[in-house]
CSV table of C-alpha atoms in Angstrom, one decimal:
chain,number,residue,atom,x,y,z
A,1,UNK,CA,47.7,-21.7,56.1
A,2,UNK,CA,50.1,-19.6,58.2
A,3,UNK,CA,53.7,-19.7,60.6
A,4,UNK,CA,52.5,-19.7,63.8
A,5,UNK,CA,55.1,-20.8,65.8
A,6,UNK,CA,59.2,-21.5,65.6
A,7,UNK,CA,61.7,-22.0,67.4
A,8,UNK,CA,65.2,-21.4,66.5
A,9,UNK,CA,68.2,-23.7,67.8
A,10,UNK,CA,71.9,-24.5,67.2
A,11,UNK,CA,73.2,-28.3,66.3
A,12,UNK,CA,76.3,-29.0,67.9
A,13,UNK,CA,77.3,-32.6,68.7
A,14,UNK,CA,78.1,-31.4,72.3
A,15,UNK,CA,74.0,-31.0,72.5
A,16,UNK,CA,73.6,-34.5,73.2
A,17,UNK,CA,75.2,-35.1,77.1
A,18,UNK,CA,76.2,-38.6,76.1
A,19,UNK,CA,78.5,-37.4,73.4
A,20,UNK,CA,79.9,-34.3,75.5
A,21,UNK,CA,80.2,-37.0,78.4
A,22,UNK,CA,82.9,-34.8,80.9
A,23,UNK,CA,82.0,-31.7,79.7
A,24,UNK,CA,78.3,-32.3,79.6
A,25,UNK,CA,77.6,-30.1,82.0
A,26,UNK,CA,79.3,-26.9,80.7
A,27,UNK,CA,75.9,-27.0,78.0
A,28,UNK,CA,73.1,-27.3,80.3
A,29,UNK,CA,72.4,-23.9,79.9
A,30,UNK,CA,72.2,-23.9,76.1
A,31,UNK,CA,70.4,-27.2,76.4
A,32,UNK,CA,67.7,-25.7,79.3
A,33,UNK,CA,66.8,-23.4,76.6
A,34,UNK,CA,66.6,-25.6,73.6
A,35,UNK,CA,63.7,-27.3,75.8
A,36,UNK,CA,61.9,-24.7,76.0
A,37,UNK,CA,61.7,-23.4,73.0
A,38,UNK,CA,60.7,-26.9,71.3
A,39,UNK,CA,57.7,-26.9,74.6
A,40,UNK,CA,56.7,-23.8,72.7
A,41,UNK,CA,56.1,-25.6,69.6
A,42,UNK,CA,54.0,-28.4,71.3
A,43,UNK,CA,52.3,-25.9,73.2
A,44,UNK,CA,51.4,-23.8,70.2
A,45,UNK,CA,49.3,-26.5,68.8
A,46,UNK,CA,50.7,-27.1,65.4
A,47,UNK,CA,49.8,-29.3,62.7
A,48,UNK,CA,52.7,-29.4,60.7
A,49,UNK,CA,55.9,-29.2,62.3
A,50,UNK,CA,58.9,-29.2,59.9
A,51,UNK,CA,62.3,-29.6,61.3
A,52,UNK,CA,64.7,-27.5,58.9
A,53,UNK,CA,68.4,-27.7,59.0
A,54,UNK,CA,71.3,-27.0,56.6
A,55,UNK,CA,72.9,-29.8,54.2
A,56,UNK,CA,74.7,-29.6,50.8
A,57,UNK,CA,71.0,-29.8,48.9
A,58,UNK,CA,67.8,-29.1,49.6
A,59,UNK,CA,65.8,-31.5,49.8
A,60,UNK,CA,62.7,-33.1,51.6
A,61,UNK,CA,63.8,-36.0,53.8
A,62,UNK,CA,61.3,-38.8,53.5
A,63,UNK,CA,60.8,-41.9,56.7
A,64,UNK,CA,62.3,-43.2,59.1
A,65,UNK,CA,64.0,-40.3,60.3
A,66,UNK,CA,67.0,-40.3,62.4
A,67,UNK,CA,70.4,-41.4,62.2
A,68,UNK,CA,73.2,-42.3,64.6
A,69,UNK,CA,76.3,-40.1,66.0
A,70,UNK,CA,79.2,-42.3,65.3
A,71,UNK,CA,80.7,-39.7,62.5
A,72,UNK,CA,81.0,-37.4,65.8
A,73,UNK,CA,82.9,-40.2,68.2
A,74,UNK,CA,80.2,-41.8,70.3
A,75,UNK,CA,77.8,-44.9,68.0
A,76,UNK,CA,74.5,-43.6,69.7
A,77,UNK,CA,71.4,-44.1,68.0
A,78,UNK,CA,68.6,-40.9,67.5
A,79,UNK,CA,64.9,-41.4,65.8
A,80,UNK,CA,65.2,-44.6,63.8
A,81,UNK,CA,68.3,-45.2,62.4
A,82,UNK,CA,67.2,-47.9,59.9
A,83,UNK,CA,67.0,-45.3,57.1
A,84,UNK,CA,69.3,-42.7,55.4
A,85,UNK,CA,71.6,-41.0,57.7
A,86,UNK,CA,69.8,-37.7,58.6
A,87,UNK,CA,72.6,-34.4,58.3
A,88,UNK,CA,74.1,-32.9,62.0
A,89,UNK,CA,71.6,-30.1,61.8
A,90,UNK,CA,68.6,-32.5,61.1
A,91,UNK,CA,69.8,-35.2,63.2
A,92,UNK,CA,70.0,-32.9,66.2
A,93,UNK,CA,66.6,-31.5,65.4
A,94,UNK,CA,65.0,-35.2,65.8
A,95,UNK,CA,67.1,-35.6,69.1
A,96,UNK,CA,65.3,-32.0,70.4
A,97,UNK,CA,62.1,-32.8,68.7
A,98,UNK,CA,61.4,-36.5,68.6
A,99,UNK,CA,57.9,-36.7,67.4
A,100,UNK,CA,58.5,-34.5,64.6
A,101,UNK,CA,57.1,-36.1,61.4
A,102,UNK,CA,58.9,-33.6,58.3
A,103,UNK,CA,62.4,-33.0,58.0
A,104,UNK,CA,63.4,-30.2,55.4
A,105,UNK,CA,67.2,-29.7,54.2
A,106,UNK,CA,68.2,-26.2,52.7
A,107,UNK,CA,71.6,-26.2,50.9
A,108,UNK,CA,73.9,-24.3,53.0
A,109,UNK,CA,75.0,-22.5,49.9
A,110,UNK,CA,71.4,-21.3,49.0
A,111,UNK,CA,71.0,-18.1,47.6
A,112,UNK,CA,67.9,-15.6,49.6
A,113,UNK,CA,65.9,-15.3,47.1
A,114,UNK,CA,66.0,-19.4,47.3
A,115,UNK,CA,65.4,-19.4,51.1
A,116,UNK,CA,62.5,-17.3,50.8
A,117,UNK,CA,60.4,-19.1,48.5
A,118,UNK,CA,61.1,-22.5,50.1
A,119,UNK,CA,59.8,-20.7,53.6
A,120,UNK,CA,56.6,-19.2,51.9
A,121,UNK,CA,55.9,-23.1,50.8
A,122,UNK,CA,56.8,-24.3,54.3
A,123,UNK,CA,54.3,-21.6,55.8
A,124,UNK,CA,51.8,-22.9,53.0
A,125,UNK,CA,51.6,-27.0,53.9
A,126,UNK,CA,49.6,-26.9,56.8
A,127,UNK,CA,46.9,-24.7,58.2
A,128,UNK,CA,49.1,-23.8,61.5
A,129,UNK,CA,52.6,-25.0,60.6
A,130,UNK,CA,55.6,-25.0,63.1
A,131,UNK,CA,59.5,-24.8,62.6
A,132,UNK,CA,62.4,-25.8,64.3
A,133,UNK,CA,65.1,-23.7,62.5
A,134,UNK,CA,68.9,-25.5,63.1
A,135,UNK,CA,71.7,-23.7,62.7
A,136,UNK,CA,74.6,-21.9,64.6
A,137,UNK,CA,76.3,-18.3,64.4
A,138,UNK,CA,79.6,-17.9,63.2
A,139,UNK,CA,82.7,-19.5,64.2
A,140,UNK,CA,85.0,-17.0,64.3
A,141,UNK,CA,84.4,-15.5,67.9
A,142,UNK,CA,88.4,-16.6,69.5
A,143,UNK,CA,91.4,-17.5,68.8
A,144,UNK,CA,90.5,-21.0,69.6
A,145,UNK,CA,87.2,-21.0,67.5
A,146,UNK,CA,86.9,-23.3,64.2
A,147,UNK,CA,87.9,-20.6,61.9
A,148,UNK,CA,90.3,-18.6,64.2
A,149,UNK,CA,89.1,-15.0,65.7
A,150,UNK,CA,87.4,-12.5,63.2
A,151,UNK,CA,86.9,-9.3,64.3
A,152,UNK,CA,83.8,-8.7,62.1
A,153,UNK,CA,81.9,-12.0,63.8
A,154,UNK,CA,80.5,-10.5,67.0
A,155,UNK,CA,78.9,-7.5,65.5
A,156,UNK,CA,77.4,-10.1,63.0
A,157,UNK,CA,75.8,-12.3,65.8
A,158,UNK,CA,75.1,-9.1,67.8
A,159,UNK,CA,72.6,-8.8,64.5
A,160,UNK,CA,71.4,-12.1,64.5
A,161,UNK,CA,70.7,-11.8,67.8
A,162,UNK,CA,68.3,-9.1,67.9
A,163,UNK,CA,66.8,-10.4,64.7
A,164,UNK,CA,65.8,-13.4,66.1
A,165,UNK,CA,64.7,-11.5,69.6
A,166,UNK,CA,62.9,-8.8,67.5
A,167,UNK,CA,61.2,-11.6,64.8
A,168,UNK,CA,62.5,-9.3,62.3
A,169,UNK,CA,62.6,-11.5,59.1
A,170,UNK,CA,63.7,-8.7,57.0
A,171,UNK,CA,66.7,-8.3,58.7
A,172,UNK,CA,67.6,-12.1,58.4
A,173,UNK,CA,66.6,-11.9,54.8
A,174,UNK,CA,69.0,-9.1,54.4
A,175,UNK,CA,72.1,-11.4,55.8
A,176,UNK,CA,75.2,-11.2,53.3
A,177,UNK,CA,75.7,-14.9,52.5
A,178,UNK,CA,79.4,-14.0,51.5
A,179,UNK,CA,80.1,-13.1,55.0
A,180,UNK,CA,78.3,-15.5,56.5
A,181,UNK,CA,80.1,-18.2,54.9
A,182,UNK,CA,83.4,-16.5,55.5
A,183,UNK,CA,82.5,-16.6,59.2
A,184,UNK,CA,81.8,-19.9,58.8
A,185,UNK,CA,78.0,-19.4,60.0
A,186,UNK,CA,75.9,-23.0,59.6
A,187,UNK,CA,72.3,-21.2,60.0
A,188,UNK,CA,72.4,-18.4,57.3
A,189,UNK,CA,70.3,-20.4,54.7
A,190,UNK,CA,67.7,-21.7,57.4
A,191,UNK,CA,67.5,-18.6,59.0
A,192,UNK,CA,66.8,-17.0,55.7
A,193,UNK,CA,64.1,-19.8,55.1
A,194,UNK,CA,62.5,-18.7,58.2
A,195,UNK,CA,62.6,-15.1,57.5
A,196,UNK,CA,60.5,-16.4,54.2
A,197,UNK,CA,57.8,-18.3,56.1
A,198,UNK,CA,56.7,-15.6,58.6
A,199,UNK,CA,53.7,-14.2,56.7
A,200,UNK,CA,52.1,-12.5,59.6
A,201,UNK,CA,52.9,-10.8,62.9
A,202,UNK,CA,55.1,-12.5,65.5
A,203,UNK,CA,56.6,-11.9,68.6
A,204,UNK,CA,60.1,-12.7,69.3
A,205,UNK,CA,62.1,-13.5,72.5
A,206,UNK,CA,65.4,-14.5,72.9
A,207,UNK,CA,66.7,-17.5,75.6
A,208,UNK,CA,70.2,-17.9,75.3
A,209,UNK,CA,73.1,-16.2,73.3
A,210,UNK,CA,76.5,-17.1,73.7
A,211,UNK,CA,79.3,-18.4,72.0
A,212,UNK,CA,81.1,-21.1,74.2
A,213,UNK,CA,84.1,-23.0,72.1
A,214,UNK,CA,84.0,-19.8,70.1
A,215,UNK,CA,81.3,-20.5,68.0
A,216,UNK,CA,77.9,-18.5,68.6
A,217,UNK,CA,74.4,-20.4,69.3
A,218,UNK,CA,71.3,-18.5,69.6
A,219,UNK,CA,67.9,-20.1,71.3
A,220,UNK,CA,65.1,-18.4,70.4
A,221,UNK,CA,60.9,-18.6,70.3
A,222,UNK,CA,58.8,-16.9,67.8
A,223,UNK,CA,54.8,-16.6,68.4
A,224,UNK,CA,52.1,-15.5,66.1
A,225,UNK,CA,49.8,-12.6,67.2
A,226,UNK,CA,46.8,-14.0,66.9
A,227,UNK,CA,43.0,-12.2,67.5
């Protein structure tokens, strides 16, 4: 029972082209790159693949999954919306990744310690599990971001960055979660999940880092090195 694949992506509203509608385009970068890293985890052969995502509890989202994006402006249905309304991070992750079957919330205000045992039980479910990790980098990169400019947010998604290029889980275990919540970073805790699941060694690659609208968003693929 063992990580083998994940793929790490952000969860804007924007993601989805009908809800960006003019500015759709301005994405299709970030969202070329969101593709491919979810291909990875189809073409990794998983049998469990958990979506994970942040929310204010942590809990284990039971059927139907999905949800619909009216709370961001636009009523458009994703997965089956005839159950609970999934959270932004999770509801994105069944846009990217509509055949997932588990959908995992981490509270956003979970401590590490917390994060890591919930990703060593992840890892544990399945004999090759997969993860699609939701969650963007801080908010804080202009004047115009969400939560203004902060000169102490691009060397903190400088070092997400190269975390999540280098599959180094210690250094995403070893995130402050004081200043990630005052940079207003959404994918501290499920980063910090995934740093707990990786129980073996993986290779990391980086697709796309960049923080259009001022908020940073990180693509990125980790494999396995398997015999």
């Amino acid at each position: 029972m063992s990580l083998v694949a994940a793929a790490v992506c952000p969860h804007p509203p924007l993601l989805v082209p009908e809800l960006a509608a003019g500015a759709a385009s301005e994405l299709d970068d970030l969202r070329a790159a969101c593709r491919a890293a979810v291909a990875h985890l189809a073409d990794a052969s998983v049998d469990s693949l958990i979506v994970l995502g942040s929310d204010s509890t942590t809990v284990r989202r039971d059927p139907p999954f999905g949800g619909t994006l009216s709370p961001w402006g636009i009523d458009l249905p994703i997965g089956d919306p005839s159950g609970e309304q999934l959270p932004l991070s999770l509801l994105i992750g069944a846009w990217l990744a509509p055949a997932a079957g588990n959908f995992q919330s981490v509270a956003a205000d979970a401590d590490p310690g917390e994060c890591a045992r919930l990703g060593r039980k992840l890892a544990g479910e399945a004999e090759r599990v997969g993860l699609l990790v939701l969650g963007d980098g801080s908010a804080c990169r202009t004047e115009k971001a969400p939560g203004f400019f902060d000169p102490r947010a691009e060397a903190f998604d400088a070092a997400v960055a190269a975390a999540l290029a280098g599959a180094d889980a210690a250094a995403l275990a070893a995130i402050d979660p004081a200043e990630a919540t005052e940079l207003l970073v959404a994918g501290r805790a499920p980063w910090q999940v995934l740093a707990g699941a990786k129980d073996r060694d993986m290779h990391g690659e980086l697709l796309y880092d960049s923080a259009p609208y001022g908020v940073a968003y990180f693509v990125a693929k980790w494999s396995a090195e398997e015999a």
